[in-house]
Coordinates of C-alpha atoms in Angstrom, one line a residue:
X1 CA 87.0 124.0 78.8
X2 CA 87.2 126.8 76.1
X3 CA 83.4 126.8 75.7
X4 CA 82.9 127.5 79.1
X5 CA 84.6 131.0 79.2
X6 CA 81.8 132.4 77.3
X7 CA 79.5 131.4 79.9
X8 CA 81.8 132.6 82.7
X9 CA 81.2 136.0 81.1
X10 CA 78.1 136.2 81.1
X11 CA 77.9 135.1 85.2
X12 CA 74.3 133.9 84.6
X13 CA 73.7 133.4 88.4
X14 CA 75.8 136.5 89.3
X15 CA 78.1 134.2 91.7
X16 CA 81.1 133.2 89.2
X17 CA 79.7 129.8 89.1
X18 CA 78.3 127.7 86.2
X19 CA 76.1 126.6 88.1
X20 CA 73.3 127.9 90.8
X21 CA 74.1 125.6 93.7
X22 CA 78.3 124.3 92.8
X23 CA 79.2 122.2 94.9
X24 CA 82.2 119.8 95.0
X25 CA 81.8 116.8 97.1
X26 CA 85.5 115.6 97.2
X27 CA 84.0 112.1 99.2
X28 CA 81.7 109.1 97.9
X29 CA 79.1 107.7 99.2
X30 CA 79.0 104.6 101.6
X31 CA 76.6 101.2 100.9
X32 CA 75.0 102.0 104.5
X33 CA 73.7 105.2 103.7
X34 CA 71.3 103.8 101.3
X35 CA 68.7 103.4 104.4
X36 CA 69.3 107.0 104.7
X37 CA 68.7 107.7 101.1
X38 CA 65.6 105.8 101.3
X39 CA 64.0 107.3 104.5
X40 CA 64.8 110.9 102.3
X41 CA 62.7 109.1 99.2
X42 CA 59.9 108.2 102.0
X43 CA 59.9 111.5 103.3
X44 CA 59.6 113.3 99.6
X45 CA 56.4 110.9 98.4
X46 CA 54.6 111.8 102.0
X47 CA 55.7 115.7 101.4
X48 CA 54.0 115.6 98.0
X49 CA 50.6 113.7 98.8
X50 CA 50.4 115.8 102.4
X51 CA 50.8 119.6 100.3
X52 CA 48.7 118.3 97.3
X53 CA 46.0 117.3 99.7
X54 CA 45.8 120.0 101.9
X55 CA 46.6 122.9 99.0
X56 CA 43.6 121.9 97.4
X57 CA 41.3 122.2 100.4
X58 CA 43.0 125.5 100.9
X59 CA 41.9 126.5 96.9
X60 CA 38.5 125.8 97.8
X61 CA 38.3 127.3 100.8
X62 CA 40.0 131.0 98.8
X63 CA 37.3 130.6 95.5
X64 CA 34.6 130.4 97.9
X65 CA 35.5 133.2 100.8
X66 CA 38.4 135.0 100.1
X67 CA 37.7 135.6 96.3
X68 CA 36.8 138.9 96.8
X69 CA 39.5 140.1 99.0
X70 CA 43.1 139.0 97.1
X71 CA 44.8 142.3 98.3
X72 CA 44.1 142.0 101.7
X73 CA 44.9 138.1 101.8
X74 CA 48.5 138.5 100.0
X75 CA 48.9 141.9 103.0
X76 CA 48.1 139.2 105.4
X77 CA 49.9 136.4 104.2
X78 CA 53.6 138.8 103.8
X79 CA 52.8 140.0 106.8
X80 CA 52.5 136.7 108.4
X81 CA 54.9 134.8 106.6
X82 CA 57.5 138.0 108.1
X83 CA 56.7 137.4 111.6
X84 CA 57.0 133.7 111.5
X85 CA 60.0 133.5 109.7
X86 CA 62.4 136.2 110.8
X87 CA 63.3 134.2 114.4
X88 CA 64.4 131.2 112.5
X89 CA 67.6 131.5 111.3
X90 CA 67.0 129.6 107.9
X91 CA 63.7 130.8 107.1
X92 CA 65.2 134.6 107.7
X93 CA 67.5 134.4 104.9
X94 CA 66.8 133.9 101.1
X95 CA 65.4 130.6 99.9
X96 CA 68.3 129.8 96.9
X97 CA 70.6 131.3 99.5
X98 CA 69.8 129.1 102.7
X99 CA 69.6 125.8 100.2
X100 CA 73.2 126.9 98.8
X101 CA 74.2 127.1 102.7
X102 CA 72.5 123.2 103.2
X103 CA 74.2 122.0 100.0
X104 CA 78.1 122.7 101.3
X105 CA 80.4 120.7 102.9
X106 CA 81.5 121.4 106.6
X107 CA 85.6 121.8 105.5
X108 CA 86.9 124.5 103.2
X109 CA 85.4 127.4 106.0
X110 CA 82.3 126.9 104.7
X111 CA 80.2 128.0 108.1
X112 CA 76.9 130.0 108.9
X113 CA 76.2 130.8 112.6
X114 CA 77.6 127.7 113.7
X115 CA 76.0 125.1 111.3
X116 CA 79.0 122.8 111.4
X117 CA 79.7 122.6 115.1
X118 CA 79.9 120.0 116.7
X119 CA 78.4 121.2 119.3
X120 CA 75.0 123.0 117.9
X121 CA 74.5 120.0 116.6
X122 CA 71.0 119.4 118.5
X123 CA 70.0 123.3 118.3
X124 CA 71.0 123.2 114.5
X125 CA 68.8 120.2 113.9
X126 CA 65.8 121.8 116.3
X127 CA 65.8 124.6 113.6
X128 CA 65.9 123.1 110.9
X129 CA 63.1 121.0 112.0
X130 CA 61.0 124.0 113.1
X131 CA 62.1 125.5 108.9
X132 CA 60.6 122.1 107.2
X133 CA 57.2 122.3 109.2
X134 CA 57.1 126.3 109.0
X135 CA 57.6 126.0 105.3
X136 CA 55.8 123.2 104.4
X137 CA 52.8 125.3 106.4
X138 CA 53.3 128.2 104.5
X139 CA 53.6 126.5 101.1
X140 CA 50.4 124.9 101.6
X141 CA 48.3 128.2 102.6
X142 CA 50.6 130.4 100.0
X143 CA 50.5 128.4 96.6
X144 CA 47.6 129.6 94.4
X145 CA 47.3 132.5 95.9
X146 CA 47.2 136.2 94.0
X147 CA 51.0 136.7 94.3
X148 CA 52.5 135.4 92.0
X149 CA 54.5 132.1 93.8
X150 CA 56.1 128.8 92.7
X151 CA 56.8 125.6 93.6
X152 CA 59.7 124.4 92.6
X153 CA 62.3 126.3 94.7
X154 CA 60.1 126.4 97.7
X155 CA 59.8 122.8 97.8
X156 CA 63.7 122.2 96.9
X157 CA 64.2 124.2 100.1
X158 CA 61.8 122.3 102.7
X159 CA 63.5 119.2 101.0
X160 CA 66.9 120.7 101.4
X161 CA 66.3 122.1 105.6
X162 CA 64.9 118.4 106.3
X163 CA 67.5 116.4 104.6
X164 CA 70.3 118.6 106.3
X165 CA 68.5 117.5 109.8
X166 CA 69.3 114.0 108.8
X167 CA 72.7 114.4 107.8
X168 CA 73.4 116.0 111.2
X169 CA 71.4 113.1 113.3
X170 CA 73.3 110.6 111.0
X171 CA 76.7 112.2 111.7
X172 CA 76.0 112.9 115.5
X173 CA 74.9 108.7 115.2
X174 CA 78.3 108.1 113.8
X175 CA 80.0 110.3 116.5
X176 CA 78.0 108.4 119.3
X177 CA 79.2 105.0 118.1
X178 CA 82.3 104.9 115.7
X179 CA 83.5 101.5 116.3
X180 CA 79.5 99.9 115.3
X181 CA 79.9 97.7 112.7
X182 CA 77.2 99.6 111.1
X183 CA 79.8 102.5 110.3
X184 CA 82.8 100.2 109.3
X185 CA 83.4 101.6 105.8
X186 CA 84.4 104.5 107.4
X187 CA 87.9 105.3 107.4
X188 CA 89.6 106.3 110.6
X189 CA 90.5 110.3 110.9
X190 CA 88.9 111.1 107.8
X191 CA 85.1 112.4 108.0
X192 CA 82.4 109.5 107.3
X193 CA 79.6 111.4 107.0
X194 CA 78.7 114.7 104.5
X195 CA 75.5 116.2 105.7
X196 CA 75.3 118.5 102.6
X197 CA 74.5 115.6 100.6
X198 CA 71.7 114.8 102.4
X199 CA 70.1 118.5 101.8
X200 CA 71.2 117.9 98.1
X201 CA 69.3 114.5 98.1
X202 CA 66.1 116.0 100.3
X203 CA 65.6 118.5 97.7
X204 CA 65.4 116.2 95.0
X205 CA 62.9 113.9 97.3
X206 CA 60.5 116.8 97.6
X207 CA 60.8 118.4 94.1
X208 CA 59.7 114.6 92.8
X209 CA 57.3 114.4 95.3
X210 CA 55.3 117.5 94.6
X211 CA 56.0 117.3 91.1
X212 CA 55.5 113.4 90.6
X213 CA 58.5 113.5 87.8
X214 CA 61.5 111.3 88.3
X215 CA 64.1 111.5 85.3
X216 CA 64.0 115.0 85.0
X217 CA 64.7 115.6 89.0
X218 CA 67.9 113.8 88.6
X219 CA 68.7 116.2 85.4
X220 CA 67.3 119.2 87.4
X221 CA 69.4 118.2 90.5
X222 CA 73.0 117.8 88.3
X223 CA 72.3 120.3 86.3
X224 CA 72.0 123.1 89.2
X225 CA 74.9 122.1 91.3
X226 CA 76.9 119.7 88.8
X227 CA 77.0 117.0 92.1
X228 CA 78.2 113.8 89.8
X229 CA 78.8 111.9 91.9
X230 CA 75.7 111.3 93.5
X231 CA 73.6 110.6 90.9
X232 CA 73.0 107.1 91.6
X233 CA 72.1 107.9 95.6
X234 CA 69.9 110.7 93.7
X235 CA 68.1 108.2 91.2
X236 CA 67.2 105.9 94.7
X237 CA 66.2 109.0 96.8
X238 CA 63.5 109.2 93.4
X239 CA 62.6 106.1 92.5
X240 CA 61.9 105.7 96.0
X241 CA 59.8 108.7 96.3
X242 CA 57.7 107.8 93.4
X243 CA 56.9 104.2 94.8
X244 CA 55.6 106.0 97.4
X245 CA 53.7 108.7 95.6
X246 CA 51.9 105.4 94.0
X247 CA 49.9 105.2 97.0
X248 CA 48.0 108.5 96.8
X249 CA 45.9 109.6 94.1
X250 CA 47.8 109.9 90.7
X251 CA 49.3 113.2 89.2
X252 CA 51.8 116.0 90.9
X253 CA 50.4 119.1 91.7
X254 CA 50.4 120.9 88.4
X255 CA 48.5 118.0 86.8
X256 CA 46.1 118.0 90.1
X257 CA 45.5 121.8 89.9
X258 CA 44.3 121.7 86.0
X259 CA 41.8 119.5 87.5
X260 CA 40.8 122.0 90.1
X261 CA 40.6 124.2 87.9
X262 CA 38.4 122.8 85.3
X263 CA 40.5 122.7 82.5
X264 CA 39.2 120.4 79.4
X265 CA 42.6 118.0 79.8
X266 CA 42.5 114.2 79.5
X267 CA 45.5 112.4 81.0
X268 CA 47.0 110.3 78.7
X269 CA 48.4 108.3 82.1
X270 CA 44.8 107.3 83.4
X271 CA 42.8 104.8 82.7
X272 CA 39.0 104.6 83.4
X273 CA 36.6 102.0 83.0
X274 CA 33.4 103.3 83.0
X275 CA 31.0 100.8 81.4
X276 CA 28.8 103.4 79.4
X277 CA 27.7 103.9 76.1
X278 CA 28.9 107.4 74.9
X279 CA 25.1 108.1 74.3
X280 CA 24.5 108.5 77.9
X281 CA 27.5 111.7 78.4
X282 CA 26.5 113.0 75.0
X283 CA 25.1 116.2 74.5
X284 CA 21.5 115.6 72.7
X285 CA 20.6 117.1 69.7
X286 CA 18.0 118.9 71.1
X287 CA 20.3 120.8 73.3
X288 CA 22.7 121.5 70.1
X289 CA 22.8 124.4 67.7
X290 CA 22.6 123.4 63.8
X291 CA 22.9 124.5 60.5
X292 CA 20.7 123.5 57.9
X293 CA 22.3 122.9 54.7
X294 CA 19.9 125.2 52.4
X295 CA 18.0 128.4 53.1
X296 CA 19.2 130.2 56.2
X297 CA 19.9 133.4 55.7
X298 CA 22.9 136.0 56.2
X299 CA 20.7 137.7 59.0
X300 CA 20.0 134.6 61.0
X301 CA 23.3 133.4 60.8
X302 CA 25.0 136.4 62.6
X303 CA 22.3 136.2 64.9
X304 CA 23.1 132.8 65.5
X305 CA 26.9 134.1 66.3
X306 CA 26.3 136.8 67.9
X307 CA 24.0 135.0 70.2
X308 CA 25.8 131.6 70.9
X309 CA 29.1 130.9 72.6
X310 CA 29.5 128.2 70.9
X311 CA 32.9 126.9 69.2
X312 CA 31.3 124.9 66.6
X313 CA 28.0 123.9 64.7
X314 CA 27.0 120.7 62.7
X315 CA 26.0 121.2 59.3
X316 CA 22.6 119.1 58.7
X317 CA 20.7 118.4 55.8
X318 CA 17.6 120.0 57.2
X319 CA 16.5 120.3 61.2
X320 CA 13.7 117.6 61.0
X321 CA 15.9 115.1 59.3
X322 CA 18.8 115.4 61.2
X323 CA 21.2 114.0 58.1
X324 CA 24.8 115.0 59.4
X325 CA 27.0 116.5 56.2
X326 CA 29.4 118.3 58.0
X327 CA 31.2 120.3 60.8
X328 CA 32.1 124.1 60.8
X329 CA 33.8 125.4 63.9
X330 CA 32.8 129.3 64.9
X331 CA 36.3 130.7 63.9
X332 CA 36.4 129.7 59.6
X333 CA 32.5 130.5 60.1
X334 CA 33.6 134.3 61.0
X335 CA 36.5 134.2 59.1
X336 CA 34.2 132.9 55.9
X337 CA 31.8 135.7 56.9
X338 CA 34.0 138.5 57.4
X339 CA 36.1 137.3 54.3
X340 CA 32.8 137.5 51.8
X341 CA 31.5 141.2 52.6
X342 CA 35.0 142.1 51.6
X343 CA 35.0 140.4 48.5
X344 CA 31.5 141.0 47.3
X345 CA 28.3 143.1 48.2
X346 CA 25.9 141.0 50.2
X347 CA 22.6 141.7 51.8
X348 CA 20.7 140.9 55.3
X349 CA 18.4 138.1 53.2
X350 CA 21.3 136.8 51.2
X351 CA 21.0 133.0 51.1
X352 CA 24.1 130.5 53.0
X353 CA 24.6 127.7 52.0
X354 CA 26.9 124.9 53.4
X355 CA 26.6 121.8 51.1
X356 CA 25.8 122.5 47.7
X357 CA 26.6 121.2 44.3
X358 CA 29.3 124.1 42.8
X359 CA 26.6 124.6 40.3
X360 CA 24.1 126.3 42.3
X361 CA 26.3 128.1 44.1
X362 CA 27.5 131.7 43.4
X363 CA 31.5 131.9 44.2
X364 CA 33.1 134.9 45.8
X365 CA 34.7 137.2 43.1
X366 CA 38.5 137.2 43.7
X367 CA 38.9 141.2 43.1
X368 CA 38.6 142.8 46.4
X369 CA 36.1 145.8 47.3
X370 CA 35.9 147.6 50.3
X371 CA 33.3 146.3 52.8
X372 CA 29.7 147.2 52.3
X373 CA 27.2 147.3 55.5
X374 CA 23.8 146.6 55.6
X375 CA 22.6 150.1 56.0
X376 CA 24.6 151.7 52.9
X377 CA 22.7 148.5 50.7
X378 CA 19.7 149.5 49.1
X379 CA 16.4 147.7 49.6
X380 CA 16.4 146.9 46.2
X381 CA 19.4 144.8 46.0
X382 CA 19.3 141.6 44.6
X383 CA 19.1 138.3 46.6
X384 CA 22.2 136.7 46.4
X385 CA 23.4 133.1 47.4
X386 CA 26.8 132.8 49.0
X387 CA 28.9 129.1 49.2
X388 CA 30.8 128.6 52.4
X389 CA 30.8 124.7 51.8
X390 CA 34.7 124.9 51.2
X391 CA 34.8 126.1 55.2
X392 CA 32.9 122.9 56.3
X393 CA 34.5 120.0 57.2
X394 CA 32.7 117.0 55.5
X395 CA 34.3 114.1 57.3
X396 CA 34.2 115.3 61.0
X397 CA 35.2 112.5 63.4
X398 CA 32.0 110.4 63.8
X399 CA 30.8 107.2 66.4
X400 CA 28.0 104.9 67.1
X401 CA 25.7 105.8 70.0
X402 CA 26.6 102.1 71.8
X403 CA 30.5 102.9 71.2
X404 CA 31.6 102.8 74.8
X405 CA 32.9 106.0 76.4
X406 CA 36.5 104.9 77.5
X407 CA 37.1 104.3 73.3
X408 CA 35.9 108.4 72.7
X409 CA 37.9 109.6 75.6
X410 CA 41.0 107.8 73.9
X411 CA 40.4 109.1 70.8
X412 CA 40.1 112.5 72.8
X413 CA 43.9 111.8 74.2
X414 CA 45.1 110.3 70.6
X415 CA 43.3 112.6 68.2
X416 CA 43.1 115.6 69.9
X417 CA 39.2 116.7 68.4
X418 CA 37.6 119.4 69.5
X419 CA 34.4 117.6 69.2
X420 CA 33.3 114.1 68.5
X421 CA 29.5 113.8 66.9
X422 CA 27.4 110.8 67.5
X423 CA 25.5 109.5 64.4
X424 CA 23.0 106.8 64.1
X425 CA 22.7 105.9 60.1
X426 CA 23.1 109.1 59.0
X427 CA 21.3 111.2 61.4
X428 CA 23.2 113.5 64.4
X429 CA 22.1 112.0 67.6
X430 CA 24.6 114.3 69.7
X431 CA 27.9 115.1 70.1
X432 CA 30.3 114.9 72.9
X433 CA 32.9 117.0 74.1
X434 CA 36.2 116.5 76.6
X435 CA 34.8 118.8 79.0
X436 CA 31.5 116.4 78.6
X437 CA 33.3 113.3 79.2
X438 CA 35.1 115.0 82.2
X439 CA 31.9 115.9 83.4
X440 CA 31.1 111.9 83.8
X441 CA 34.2 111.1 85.4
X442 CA 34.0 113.6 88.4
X443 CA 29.9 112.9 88.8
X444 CA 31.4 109.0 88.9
X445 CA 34.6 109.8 91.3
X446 CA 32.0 112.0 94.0
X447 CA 29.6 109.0 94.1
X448 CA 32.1 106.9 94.9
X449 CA 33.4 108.9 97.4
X450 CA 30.2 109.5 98.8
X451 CA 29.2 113.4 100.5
X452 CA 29.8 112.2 104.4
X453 CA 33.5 114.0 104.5
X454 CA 32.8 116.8 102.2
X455 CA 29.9 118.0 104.4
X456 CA 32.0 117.4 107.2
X457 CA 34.7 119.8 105.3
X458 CA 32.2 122.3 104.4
X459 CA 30.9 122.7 108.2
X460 CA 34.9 123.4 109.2
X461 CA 35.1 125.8 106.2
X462 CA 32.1 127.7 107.3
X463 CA 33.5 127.6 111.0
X464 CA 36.8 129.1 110.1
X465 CA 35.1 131.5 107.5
X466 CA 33.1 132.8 110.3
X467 CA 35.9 133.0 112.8
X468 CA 38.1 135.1 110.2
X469 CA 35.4 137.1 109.4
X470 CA 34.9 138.0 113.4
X471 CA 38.7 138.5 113.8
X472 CA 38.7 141.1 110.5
X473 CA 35.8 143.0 112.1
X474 CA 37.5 143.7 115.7
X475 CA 41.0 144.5 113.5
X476 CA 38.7 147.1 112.0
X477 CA 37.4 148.8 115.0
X478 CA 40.2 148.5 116.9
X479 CA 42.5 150.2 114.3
X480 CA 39.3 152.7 113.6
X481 CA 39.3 153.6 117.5
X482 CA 43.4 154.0 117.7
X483 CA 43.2 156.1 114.6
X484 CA 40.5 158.1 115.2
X485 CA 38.5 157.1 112.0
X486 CA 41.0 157.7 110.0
X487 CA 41.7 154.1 109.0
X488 CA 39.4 151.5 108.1
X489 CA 39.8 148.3 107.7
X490 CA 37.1 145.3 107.2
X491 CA 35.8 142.6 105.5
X492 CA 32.8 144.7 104.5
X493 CA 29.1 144.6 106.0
X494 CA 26.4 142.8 104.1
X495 CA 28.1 143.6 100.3
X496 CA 31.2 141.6 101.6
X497 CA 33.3 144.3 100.3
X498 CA 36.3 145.2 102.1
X499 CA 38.5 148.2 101.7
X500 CA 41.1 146.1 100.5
X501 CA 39.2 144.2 98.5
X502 CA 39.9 144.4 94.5
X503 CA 38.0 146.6 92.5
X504 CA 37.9 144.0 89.4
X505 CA 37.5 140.0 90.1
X506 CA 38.4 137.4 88.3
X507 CA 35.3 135.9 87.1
X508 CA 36.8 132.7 87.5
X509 CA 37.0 133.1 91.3
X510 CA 33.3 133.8 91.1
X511 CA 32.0 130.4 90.4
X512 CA 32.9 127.5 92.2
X513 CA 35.8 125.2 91.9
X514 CA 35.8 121.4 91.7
X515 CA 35.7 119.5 94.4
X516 CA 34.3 115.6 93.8
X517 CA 31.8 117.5 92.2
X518 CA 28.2 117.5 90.8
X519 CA 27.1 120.2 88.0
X520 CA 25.5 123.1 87.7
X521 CA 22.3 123.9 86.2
X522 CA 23.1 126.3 83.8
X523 CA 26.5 124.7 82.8
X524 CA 24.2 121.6 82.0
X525 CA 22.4 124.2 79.8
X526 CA 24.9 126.2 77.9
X527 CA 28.1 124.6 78.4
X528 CA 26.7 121.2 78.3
X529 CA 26.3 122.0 74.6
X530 CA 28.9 120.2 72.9
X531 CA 31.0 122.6 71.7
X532 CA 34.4 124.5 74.1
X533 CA 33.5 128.0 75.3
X534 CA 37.4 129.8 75.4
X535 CA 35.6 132.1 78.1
X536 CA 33.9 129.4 80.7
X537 CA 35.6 126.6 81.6
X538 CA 34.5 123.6 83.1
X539 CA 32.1 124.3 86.1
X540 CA 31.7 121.7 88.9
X541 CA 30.8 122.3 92.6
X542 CA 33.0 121.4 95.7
X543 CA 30.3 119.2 98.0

């Protein structure tokens, strides 16, 4: 097509091709190799639910012991992943180029090391057996680490080295027992079985299964190798994964790690029934920052910023009465600040308020002056009042204390609030946050669970941790005594600081991750506060 050339120009993929993967399967499908399509489909949903599972254990087990050491654990893991993978033929080579080797038809002279013989049928299947496991393996240890490393391609390629073991079982089957009735839509001299197509469908399987998406693995899948044909065998291979991905716990691993990591998301998929009034997850007042209305000054509300982490503050009538007016999050409340000492000369006791009639009220000056600080004001300036009631919202989103939690957490997932208050006729009785309702749910999901396996997990953890830790001291002598001192290597003494460790941490790999989770102390005190904190995230503890 003429709109093609352009694209043939630019070689995107630097092969000629359109596409990453082009292949051209010049034979259709057969009705019996739907069983084979469906064991591939089984094979993805179990590939999904077995990584997810055991990546996670592996996240916790790095953000508790190997946090401090992400230099020396990517060294170890290059290192590692070399000397397993070099002997095996397809793990030696480049992922996209060993799936571009799976997805090819035998005929045309399409051949690497044998793969089409006949007779390495057994030893070609024997490999790529040893590939799947040795991948899946290193997927599971590798994902999440420092380096930066994906998931798509890698799982594509344990899909693709698995389903091209089938193809070559089902075409030894075929060349066992040609005459079975079970093979008699083949026709004679011409080749029944394409065991390319199998790797193309085993990569879809394991992209849906890791993924949990469907529609757009069939997209993903056409669009990288332009196989039209077998869309239909591709849409069973899915739809077949993801009735078996309904077993396990719901979401791929994307959606799985955001929960990990404590990120305030709501799933608009799940459904929870819970049986609570919001009042119980709420933050109390008591616990809240607020703003009175009249009277507080310029001074104590910069304190009050420069203090609090805060994202937000209710605007109240007065602190005893409670009467809720309004909602002012910390960003117009700076902006309102900064935007009124350019416009106008304002001292330390200068009076704020929030929600005023316009009459009292002194409005900002449109001419602009250059800022004036506190120190070049004179002590005799003149009190002034300044009116930031057009930076308050007056109708923030508002519910009864009885209103039951699985309403708020949808209008979390509809609305999109930062913050939902809780009023009782008139007066601020708390507020609730996502992070407060997501809070809830995990404290709910670990008692369920119960703490009999995670203590069993933690035990193993510490085992292992101790083991590594052993292992990393010998390395350390023993390379100190072949070097003669000149190299030292370690996982440090009591400091736990290594001489690969990294000079700067994430402070996010400091605190713990979730697990099934309970909270922290001081996350019920400051985080716990109603508002979103851009720099802490949601805390909870792996049991």
């Amino acid at each position: 097509m003429p709109t093609d050339e352009p694209v043939k120009a630019m070689n995107p993929f630097r092969t000629g091709q359109l596409v990453m993967f082009q292949v051209r399967y010049d034979r259709s499908w057969h009705f019996f190799e739907v069983i084979f399509f469906i064991f591939l489909g089984i094979f993805g949903g179990l590939y999904g639910a077995f990584v997810i599972k055991w990546n996670l254990r592996v996240q916790a087990f790095r953000k508790k012991h190997l946090s401090k050491y992400p230099i020396l654990e990517a060294t170890i893991l290059a290192a590692g992943t070399a000397l397993l993978c070099y002997p095996n033929m397809f793990l030696r080579i480049d992922m996209t180029e060993s799936m571009e080797i799976l997805f090819l038809e035998c005929e045309g002279g399409h051949d690497y090391d044998g793969l089409c013989d006949a007779k390495n049928r057994w030893t070609m299947a024997i490999s790529l057996g040893f590939a799947t496991i040795m991948r899946t393996f290193l997927v599971i240890i590798s994902y999440g680490c420092k380096v930066p490393a994906g998931i798509f391609v890698p799982s594509m390629a344990i899909g693709a080295s698995f389903g091209r073991m089938v193809g070559i079982l089902v075409e030894a089957l075929h060349g066992a027992f040609p005459q079975s009735r079970f093979f008699s839509a083949c026709e004679p001299d011409i080749p029944c079985i394409t065991p390319g197509t199998y790797a193309f469908l085993g990569a879809g399987a394991a992209l849906s299964g890791i993924m949990h998406i469907t529609v757009s693995v069939v997209v993903i899948m056409f669009e990288l190798t332009g196989a039209l044909t077998y869309i239909l065998p591709t849409m069973i291979v899915v739809g077949t994964t993801k009735a078996i991905s309904a077993y396990f716990p719901p979401g791929g691993i994307a959606d799985r790690m955001i929960s990990f990591n404590g990120f305030p998301f709501l799933d608009t998929k799940e459904e929870h029934t819970f049986h609570v009034p919001v009042s119980s997850v709420m933050t109390s007042v008591s616990n809240i920052t607020l703003l009175p209305s009249t009277g507080l000054s310029l001074r104590a509300l910069e304190a009050i910023l420069r203090k609090s982490s805060f994202q937000g503050f209710p605007v109240v009538e007065d602190r005893a009465s409670r009467v809720l007016l309004g909602y002012i999050g910390r960003t117009e409340l700076r902006y309102a600040i900064d935007k009124t000492k350019k416009e106008q000369s304002l001292g330390p006791d200068t009076k704020c308020l929030f929600f005023a009639p316009a009459s009292t009220a002194v409005r900002t000056p449109s001419a602009l002056t250059p800022p004036v600080t506190f120190e070049q004001m004179s002590p005799s300036s003149s009190i002034q009042t300044v009116d930031f009631s057009r930076f308050v919202d007056p109708t923030p989103l508002a519910v009864h204390p009885r209103l039951a939690l699985e309403t708020v957490m949808e209008l979390f997932k509809k609305m999109g609030p930062r913050v939902v208050l809780v009023e009782l006729k008139g007066h601020l009785m708390g507020l609730v946050t996502v992070k407060d309702c997501l809070k809830y749910q995990f404290k709910v999901e670990a008692q369920e669970r119960g703490g009999e396996g995670e203590s069993r997990t933690d035990r193993f953890e510490a085992w292992l941790w101790e083991r590594m830790r052993r292992l990393g001291d010998w390395t350390g002598s023993l390379m100190g005594r072949v070097s003669g001192g000149r190299i030292r290597l370690g996982l440090g003494e009591a400091r736990g600081e290594g001489l690969l460790a990294a000079e700067s941490q994430d402070p996010r790999d400091a605190r713990e991750s979730i697990g099934g989770a309970v909270l922290r102390e001081e996350e019920e005190r400051g985080i716990l506060d109603g508002t979103e904190n851009d720099e802490e995230g949601l805390e909870l503890r792996a049991r």
